[in-house]
Amino acid sequence: MKRHLISAADLTRDDAVLILDTAEEMARVADRPIKKLPALRGRTVCNLFFEDSTRTRISFEAAEKRLSADVINFAAKGSSVSKGESLKDTAQTLEAMGVDAVVIRHSASGAPYRLATSGWIDAPVINAGDGTHQHPTQALLDAFTMRRRLVGPDAGLGQDLAGKRITLVGDVLHSRVARSNVALLHTLGAEVTLVAPPTLVPVGVETWPCEVSYDLDSVLPKSDAVMMLRVQRERMNAAFFPTEREYSRRYGLDGDRMARMPEHAIVMHPGPMVRGMEITAEVADSDRCTVVEQVANGVSIRMAVLYLLLGGNEPALTNPRTEEK
Amino acid sequence: MDARSSDSRTQAPARPVLEGPDIARMLTRIAHEIVERAKGADDVVLLGIPTRGVFLARRLAAKLEEITGRAIPVGSLDITMYRDDLRLGPARTLARTEIPTDGIEGRLVLLVDDVLFSGRTIRAALDALGDIGRPRAVQLAVLVDRGHRELPIRADYVGKNLPTSLREAVKVQLTEEDGRDAVLLGLRSAPSRPGSDAASSAAEQTVPADER
């Protein structure tokens, strides 16, 4: 594995499977009376959040605490960043404090890459979402959820998602989740189809390892998992579709559409859901919808990533485990 | 250490000190000792330490069932996260922790491993156990005790005491993992730090004390 986790595209198939397998073990910790492991005792992890996020930050914080790391939470709002401090200055401050890893969320695509490669800081950098670029731990938790549901938790160990057909629906243009998922799912052997209004399909999508369709109804019957994406109004600077109602009619998932999916197929959403537009309450609350499961799996995946990057003196190697008495 | 520069590069053929029937006999004896000491093994839970400890625990459970006529709960306890040398090598891949459904609370937990060496694995196992529950008592069964303890830990049930030098390597092979049952004694192969390929090739206790 690489020293940093910046993009889901950086992961090899073996790295990704190692993370998923490790997360499977981490998930078992949640069932114990003491939900804590000593692996990162004495290590300090800084959650550097330049963009608002509750779900991801809490998920990382829970993962770090379950691994016994010391956690520093940094929110840009109300910090020196709002007084004009640069990313470089913030990074150097953290370096001087001896932080062992940085989890960064930033509205600018590429900020985590800059932090990891500029030499400002020596610690491993984990991308917790940068602009419209990448959100690798989200893609990993999605793949983990798919593997658990479509292959099985124990049967899934060591397995990838070869042959599974995954459909991503909605605002692909602004979605880092879609970009990360396409890369990772392709690495894991799945066939990915993007379904979106033509205005929300990014330029250059033909170079992505996936199919593109504008017709949700024709794709649903052959999907093993359908992932609805959030329509990101905060990133929209133009009219990408006429009305919410029209979007909902063509690209929203309701009970009728869900009935057209194969019986084993699952519905996913990275959250937060906009009920009534992307997904109806009926679908969101059904047994086939894995939104809550995805949140729980997020903690296990982040524990796995933190452990594999920080647990030893260098990131995990994809080789058999060592034995020593 | 001198051994590393002189002998360590020599690939001496490992000589078998125990064969399949010896191992089976020892496990039978240990099973009888457990029943005797635990007065029927009513509340015994066997936890094997991956990888080979798990296979030994399963074999012991089968023998205990033969003797007592009752199914004995058996599981596995991965100690990777609790090792004191976790940071000395690359992050290690985890093995499975499988606790029997009735748990370990108030039970007599019997840890099972293939080789007892420095004692650090067992120290880690005791820590791991503490996070899972509070057993009534914890005992230790090992197939081979090769000495060189670095912690005040001893086994309650030992298949064979095998006096060794630190330049030697003890390798346990079990049918489930290696295709045959044997305990081999040889000289250490190339020096390996924890986590390297050489060290992970088998259950080989090749790590000299100064590297752990």
XYZ file of C-alpha atoms in Angstrom:
537
model
C 0.000 0.000 0.000
C 1.067 3.558 -0.546
C 1.902 5.794 2.378
C -1.079 8.094 1.790
C -4.659 7.476 0.730
C -5.430 10.277 -1.701
C -7.421 8.592 -4.432
C -9.313 5.333 -4.821
C -7.514 5.024 -8.171
C -4.194 4.594 -6.328
C -5.313 1.309 -4.798
C -4.420 -1.977 -6.440
C -6.887 -4.860 -6.309
C -4.816 -6.527 -3.576
C -4.661 -3.327 -1.510
C -8.412 -2.862 -1.790
C -9.167 -6.483 -0.848
C -6.735 -6.226 2.077
C -8.589 -3.136 3.338
C -11.980 -4.855 2.946
C -10.750 -8.004 4.736
C -9.229 -5.952 7.556
C -12.484 -3.992 7.869
C -14.328 -7.283 8.262
C -12.251 -8.000 11.371
C -12.685 -4.420 12.596
C -16.460 -4.753 12.273
C -16.353 -7.521 14.874
C -14.932 -5.108 17.442
C -18.264 -3.268 17.422
C -19.928 -6.369 18.911
C -17.567 -6.571 21.863
C -18.180 -5.184 25.342
C -15.010 -3.086 24.993
C -15.055 -1.573 21.525
C -11.418 -0.635 21.535
C -8.143 -1.938 20.168
C -4.700 -0.749 21.276
C -3.146 -0.609 17.791
C -2.678 3.186 17.567
C -2.017 3.885 21.235
C 0.276 6.875 21.543
C -0.340 8.073 17.992
C -1.941 11.416 17.276
C -4.297 11.849 14.356
C -5.526 15.270 13.280
C -8.872 15.612 11.543
C -8.384 18.684 9.403
C -11.795 19.734 8.133
C -11.805 22.805 5.904
C -15.289 21.956 4.666
C -18.351 21.174 6.768
C -19.000 17.517 7.417
C -20.626 15.791 10.321
C -20.957 12.234 9.113
C -17.405 11.741 7.806
C -15.742 13.576 10.678
C -17.620 11.621 13.339
C -16.918 8.401 11.472
C -13.176 9.096 11.359
C -13.196 10.201 14.978
C -14.971 7.022 16.081
C -12.493 4.916 14.072
C -9.490 6.729 15.542
C -10.803 6.408 19.091
C -11.596 2.720 18.664
C -7.963 2.226 17.704
C -6.879 4.173 20.825
C -5.322 7.081 18.881
C -5.246 10.586 20.329
C -7.535 12.769 18.228
C -7.240 16.452 17.401
C -10.228 17.935 15.614
C -9.624 21.007 13.559
C -12.457 22.865 11.869
C -11.530 25.757 9.605
C -14.468 27.820 10.819
C -13.401 29.885 13.781
C -9.744 28.910 13.336
C -6.767 30.866 12.059
C -7.738 29.784 8.547
C -10.598 32.274 8.701
C -7.956 34.864 9.628
C -6.082 34.089 6.428
C -3.680 31.305 7.380
C -2.653 29.140 4.446
C -2.767 25.345 4.153
C 1.021 25.338 4.274
C 1.118 27.216 7.595
C -1.517 24.931 9.087
C 0.419 21.873 7.906
C 3.666 23.142 9.360
C 1.970 23.852 12.675
C 0.712 20.261 12.765
C 4.155 18.945 11.818
C 5.707 20.935 14.657
C 3.172 19.411 17.054
C 4.252 15.924 16.000
C 1.005 14.751 14.453
C 1.284 11.156 13.168
C -1.454 11.313 10.512
C -3.726 13.894 8.938
C -7.262 13.266 7.766
C -8.169 16.151 5.486
C -11.434 17.339 3.966
C -11.178 20.368 1.675
C -13.450 22.084 -0.823
C -10.549 22.385 -3.263
C -9.871 19.331 -5.413
C -6.237 18.359 -4.978
C -5.677 19.850 -1.504
C -4.862 16.435 0.080
C -2.474 15.636 -2.782
C -0.728 18.975 -2.254
C -0.452 18.287 1.471
C 0.966 14.805 0.875
C 3.507 15.724 -1.777
C 4.682 19.221 -0.885
C 6.987 18.154 1.935
C 5.247 20.466 4.412
C 4.379 17.539 6.579
C 5.851 14.065 6.970
C 2.773 12.222 8.264
C 0.502 10.020 6.130
C -2.411 11.950 4.623
C -5.880 10.454 4.263
C -8.288 12.170 1.919
C -11.717 12.583 3.520
C -13.158 14.290 0.446
C -11.680 17.009 -1.751
C -13.949 19.183 -3.894
C -15.447 17.184 -6.730
C -12.375 14.978 -6.977
C -12.175 11.976 -4.610
C -13.554 10.449 -1.427
C -11.703 7.128 -1.261
C -12.904 5.903 2.143
C -16.498 6.418 0.984
C -15.818 4.253 -2.077
C -14.222 1.618 0.149
C -17.158 1.544 2.545
C -19.535 1.283 -0.413
C -17.543 -1.634 -1.843
C -17.476 -3.214 1.629
C -21.268 -2.898 1.914
C -21.715 -4.400 -1.560
C -19.366 -7.295 -0.802
C -21.146 -8.039 2.480
C -24.602 -7.958 0.897
C -23.855 -9.491 -2.507
C -21.095 -11.995 -1.649
C -21.545 -12.466 2.129
C -19.434 -11.358 5.109
C -17.411 -14.532 5.613
C -17.649 -15.905 2.099
C -16.461 -12.533 0.917
C -13.041 -12.686 2.570
C -10.326 -12.395 -0.039
C -12.953 -11.807 -2.728
C -13.484 -8.826 -4.985
C -16.659 -7.769 -6.802
C -15.911 -9.480 -10.109
C -18.927 -9.615 -12.372
C -21.220 -7.534 -10.153
C -23.172 -4.864 -11.997
C -23.334 -1.559 -10.182
C -25.336 1.475 -11.264
C -24.615 4.999 -10.033
C -27.476 7.422 -10.526
C -27.667 11.220 -10.350
C -25.315 14.152 -10.081
C -22.157 12.519 -11.406
C -20.694 15.870 -12.450
C -20.263 17.196 -8.926
C -19.798 13.857 -7.208
C -16.448 12.830 -5.765
C -18.257 9.722 -4.522
C -19.011 8.745 -8.131
C -15.415 9.325 -9.253
C -13.995 7.306 -6.364
C -16.534 4.534 -6.810
C -15.995 4.158 -10.547
C -12.242 3.783 -10.020
C -12.468 1.379 -7.088
C -15.315 -0.758 -8.424
C -13.462 -1.140 -11.715
C -10.321 -2.202 -9.804
C -12.442 -4.757 -7.941
C -13.779 -6.191 -11.192
C -17.322 -4.812 -11.131
C -19.122 -3.443 -14.198
C -20.199 0.124 -13.526
C -22.913 2.088 -15.306
C -23.482 5.785 -14.696
C -27.012 7.093 -15.175
C -27.480 10.859 -15.148
C -29.090 13.731 -17.020
C -26.740 14.660 -19.907
C -26.027 18.004 -18.229
C -24.715 16.247 -15.113
C -22.325 13.946 -16.956
C -18.740 15.258 -16.801
C -16.707 16.054 -19.890
C -14.248 13.242 -20.578
C -16.424 10.530 -19.032
C -15.652 8.349 -22.069
C -12.164 7.805 -20.643
C -13.617 6.436 -17.384
C -13.799 2.648 -17.040
C -17.624 2.561 -17.100
C -20.728 2.751 -19.261
C -22.985 5.809 -19.410
C -26.739 5.715 -19.851
C -29.456 8.350 -19.708
C -32.263 5.885 -19.133
C -32.588 4.562 -15.602
C -35.450 2.176 -16.336
C -33.482 0.162 -18.881
C -30.497 -0.286 -16.521
C -32.377 -1.245 -13.331
C -33.303 -4.876 -14.216
C -29.641 -5.817 -14.682
C -28.209 -4.079 -11.613
C -26.942 -5.866 -8.499
C -26.658 -2.564 -6.650
C -28.080 0.866 -7.412
C -26.356 3.799 -5.780
C -28.262 7.067 -5.722
C -26.086 10.176 -5.589
C -26.969 13.396 -3.828
C -27.848 16.332 -6.062
C -25.252 18.818 -4.872
C -27.023 22.129 -5.006
C -24.192 23.876 -3.186
C -21.832 23.122 -6.077
C -24.302 24.009 -8.835
C -23.664 27.341 -10.487
C -26.092 26.910 -13.387
C -29.420 25.301 -14.219
C -28.517 21.679 -14.865
C -32.097 20.421 -15.027
C -35.431 22.246 -15.435
C -37.216 21.330 -12.206
C -36.761 19.062 -9.232
C -39.970 17.356 -10.200
C -38.664 16.480 -13.639
C -35.400 15.206 -12.174
C -37.305 13.113 -9.706
C -39.559 11.669 -12.422
C -36.641 10.590 -14.623
C -33.859 9.853 -12.161
C -35.494 9.410 -8.761
C -35.899 5.946 -7.239
C -39.411 5.084 -6.097
C -41.157 1.847 -5.157
C -42.194 1.065 -8.754
C -38.653 1.406 -10.009
C -37.247 -0.598 -7.090
C -39.642 -3.428 -8.018
C -37.929 -3.638 -11.408
C -34.591 -4.430 -9.801
C -33.570 -8.087 -9.308
C -34.700 -9.499 -5.972
C -31.203 -9.622 -4.475
C -30.281 -6.101 -5.608
C -29.623 -3.412 -3.003
C -30.189 0.343 -2.935
C -27.361 2.534 -1.667
C -26.925 6.229 -0.935
C -23.835 7.983 0.432
C -26.053 10.414 2.357
C -27.347 12.846 3.207
C -30.473 11.790 1.288
C -32.855 14.291 -0.225
C -36.051 12.343 0.287
C -38.753 12.888 -2.282
C -36.287 13.977 -4.943
C -33.530 11.386 -5.340
C -35.226 8.661 -3.386
C -38.720 8.208 -1.972
C -39.266 7.554 1.715
C -40.673 4.124 0.794
C -37.367 3.104 -0.814
C -35.164 4.824 1.771
C -36.873 2.965 4.610
C -37.010 -0.432 2.889
C -34.885 -3.440 3.868
C -33.075 -3.237 0.579
C -31.717 0.223 1.341
C -28.287 0.064 3.001
C -27.839 3.713 4.055
C -27.619 3.008 7.792
C -25.420 -0.028 7.190
C -23.102 2.145 5.094
C -22.629 4.492 8.043
C -21.711 1.608 10.383
C -19.417 0.118 7.741
C -17.739 3.509 7.363
C -16.255 3.222 10.854
C -14.894 -0.281 10.138
C -13.354 0.813 6.826
C -11.743 3.884 8.379
C -10.362 1.757 11.202
C -8.893 -0.600 8.603
C -7.314 2.233 6.596
C -5.879 3.924 9.690
C -4.531 0.630 10.994
C -2.954 -0.406 7.698
C -1.324 3.017 7.180
C -0.297 3.693 10.780
C -0.254 0.366 12.620
C 3.353 -0.448 11.709
C 6.435 1.550 10.914
C 5.363 1.509 7.284
C 2.083 0.739 5.506
C 0.908 -2.844 5.312
C 2.407 -5.105 2.726
C 0.078 -7.404 0.914
C 1.790 -10.553 2.093
C 0.835 -13.332 4.493
C 0.814 -12.562 8.168
C 3.883 -13.024 10.261
C 4.105 -15.362 13.172
C 6.290 -14.850 16.142
C 5.956 -16.205 19.613
C 24.457 -11.019 17.247
C 27.211 -13.277 15.923
C 24.771 -15.875 14.769
C 23.435 -13.535 12.177
C 26.755 -12.994 10.451
C 28.043 -16.555 10.527
C 25.411 -19.278 10.696
C 22.316 -17.375 9.793
C 22.848 -17.498 6.030
C 23.409 -21.248 6.083
C 20.305 -23.186 5.100
C 20.662 -26.267 7.311
C 18.060 -28.964 6.686
C 15.523 -29.055 9.497
C 15.363 -32.361 11.342
C 12.040 -33.718 12.562
C 11.863 -34.066 16.331
C 8.188 -35.026 16.414
C 6.137 -36.854 13.801
C 2.392 -37.134 13.291
C 1.731 -40.006 15.764
C 3.792 -38.236 18.474
C 1.712 -35.102 18.060
C -1.549 -37.051 18.203
C -0.380 -38.857 21.358
C 0.610 -35.598 23.021
C -2.727 -33.975 22.260
C -4.528 -37.003 23.715
C -2.443 -36.739 26.872
C -3.067 -32.989 27.152
C -6.809 -33.572 26.701
C -6.805 -36.088 29.583
C -4.800 -33.692 31.731
C -7.320 -30.941 31.025
C -10.250 -33.151 32.016
C -8.457 -34.191 35.184
C -7.368 -30.728 36.200
C -10.569 -28.936 35.184
C -12.655 -31.668 36.861
C -14.551 -32.716 33.750
C -13.927 -29.616 31.614
C -17.505 -28.435 32.179
C -16.861 -24.764 31.620
C -13.777 -24.978 29.393
C -13.566 -22.763 26.301
C -10.672 -23.410 23.929
C -9.189 -20.416 22.127
C -6.490 -21.107 19.549
C -3.964 -18.464 18.583
C -3.784 -18.199 14.769
C -2.651 -19.857 12.671
C -1.583 -23.250 13.972
C -2.908 -22.760 17.491
C -6.421 -22.725 16.028
C -5.957 -26.119 14.379
C -4.495 -27.529 17.592
C -7.428 -26.101 19.595
C -9.891 -27.785 17.230
C -8.066 -31.110 17.548
C -8.010 -30.779 21.331
C -11.726 -29.962 21.369
C -12.439 -33.106 19.346
C -10.421 -35.214 21.788
C -12.133 -33.587 24.785
C -15.486 -34.359 23.218
C -14.447 -38.010 22.831
C -13.487 -38.165 26.502
C -16.345 -36.174 28.053
C -19.090 -36.837 25.501
C -19.886 -33.137 25.412
C -19.184 -30.556 22.709
C -16.489 -28.153 23.903
C -16.713 -24.566 22.592
C -13.701 -23.649 20.478
C -12.687 -20.357 18.897
C -9.698 -18.322 17.815
C -8.028 -15.264 19.280
C -5.973 -12.998 17.025
C -3.348 -11.085 18.972
C -1.889 -8.955 16.155
C -3.203 -5.639 17.479
C -1.886 -6.387 20.963
C 1.695 -7.219 20.008
C 4.395 -5.090 21.589
C 6.415 -5.053 18.363
C 3.569 -3.812 16.171
C 5.493 -0.685 15.258
C 8.765 -2.406 14.460
C 7.633 -3.662 11.063
C 5.019 -2.957 8.420
C 1.393 -3.127 9.570
C 0.463 -6.802 9.740
C -2.611 -8.345 8.261
C -5.140 -9.474 10.835
C -6.298 -12.998 11.473
C -9.681 -14.061 12.714
C -10.990 -13.672 16.249
C -13.901 -16.031 16.741
C -15.401 -16.175 20.207
C -17.902 -19.018 20.823
C -21.484 -17.752 21.098
C -21.745 -18.242 24.863
C -18.716 -16.014 25.360
C -15.908 -16.405 27.876
C -17.459 -14.658 30.854
C -16.912 -16.754 33.987
C -15.471 -19.653 31.970
C -12.137 -21.415 32.108
C -10.387 -20.204 28.975
C -7.679 -22.456 27.639
C -5.323 -20.665 25.260
C -3.769 -23.020 22.722
C -0.644 -22.337 20.682
C 1.923 -24.375 18.801
C 5.206 -23.066 20.235
C 5.936 -21.209 23.472
C 9.063 -19.078 23.073
C 9.536 -15.571 24.478
C 6.059 -15.453 26.026
C 5.191 -12.190 24.318
C 2.444 -13.739 22.212
C 0.768 -15.052 25.353
C 1.121 -11.659 27.040
C -0.650 -10.134 24.034
C -3.296 -12.861 24.168
C -4.011 -12.077 27.836
C -4.488 -8.401 26.922
C -6.766 -9.323 24.011
C -8.778 -11.582 26.288
C -9.277 -8.762 28.776
C -11.046 -6.713 26.105
C -13.442 -9.530 25.308
C -14.580 -10.550 28.765
C -13.585 -11.761 32.190
C -12.905 -15.493 32.296
C -12.955 -17.398 35.607
C -9.391 -18.477 34.890
C -7.001 -18.648 31.963
C -4.705 -21.585 31.262
C -2.216 -22.255 28.501
C -1.612 -25.363 26.418
C 1.271 -25.561 23.929
C 2.562 -28.306 21.699
C 6.216 -27.348 22.141
C 7.937 -25.274 24.823
C 11.301 -24.263 23.432
C 12.377 -22.043 26.338
C 14.011 -18.579 26.185
C 11.197 -16.853 28.018
C 11.359 -13.064 28.233
C 8.292 -12.700 30.443
C 7.118 -14.509 33.581
C 4.792 -16.835 31.704
C 4.599 -20.616 31.754
C 2.342 -23.202 30.181
C -0.099 -25.379 32.137
C -0.015 -28.158 29.536
C 3.038 -28.894 27.390
C 3.274 -31.482 24.640
C 7.057 -31.537 24.616
C 9.753 -29.490 26.275
C 12.333 -28.921 23.587
C 15.569 -27.326 24.783
C 16.872 -25.140 21.947
C 19.539 -22.601 21.206
C 18.566 -19.148 19.958
C 20.342 -19.999 16.717
C 17.852 -22.745 16.104
C 14.386 -22.511 14.574
C 11.396 -24.584 15.605
C 8.882 -25.151 12.864
C 5.518 -26.771 13.510
C 3.740 -28.275 10.547
C 0.110 -29.338 10.711
C -1.884 -31.187 8.079
C -4.546 -28.482 7.887
C -1.991 -25.868 6.813
C 1.136 -27.700 5.665
C -0.098 -31.081 4.443
C 1.645 -33.083 7.179
C 2.125 -33.196 10.944
C 5.654 -32.650 12.236
C 7.817 -30.520 14.474
C 11.098 -29.616 12.782
C 14.246 -28.288 14.373
C 16.822 -26.552 12.231
C 19.143 -23.605 12.155
C 17.700 -20.207 11.525
C 17.505 -19.256 7.877
C 18.416 -15.723 6.727
C 17.846 -13.243 9.529
C 14.435 -11.740 9.276
C 12.774 -8.845 10.887
C 9.132 -9.295 11.895
C 6.847 -8.836 8.922
C 9.334 -9.848 6.238
C 8.549 -12.609 3.789
C 11.084 -14.970 5.281
C 9.561 -14.679 8.716
C 6.078 -15.259 7.467
C 6.779 -18.320 5.385
C 5.700 -20.702 8.144
C 5.218 -20.811 11.867
C 8.884 -20.327 12.248
C 10.321 -18.864 15.386
C 13.234 -17.267 13.642
C 13.322 -13.886 15.271
C 16.268 -13.423 17.589
C 15.573 -11.865 20.932
C 17.307 -8.625 20.090
C 15.059 -7.996 17.109
C 11.780 -8.317 18.912
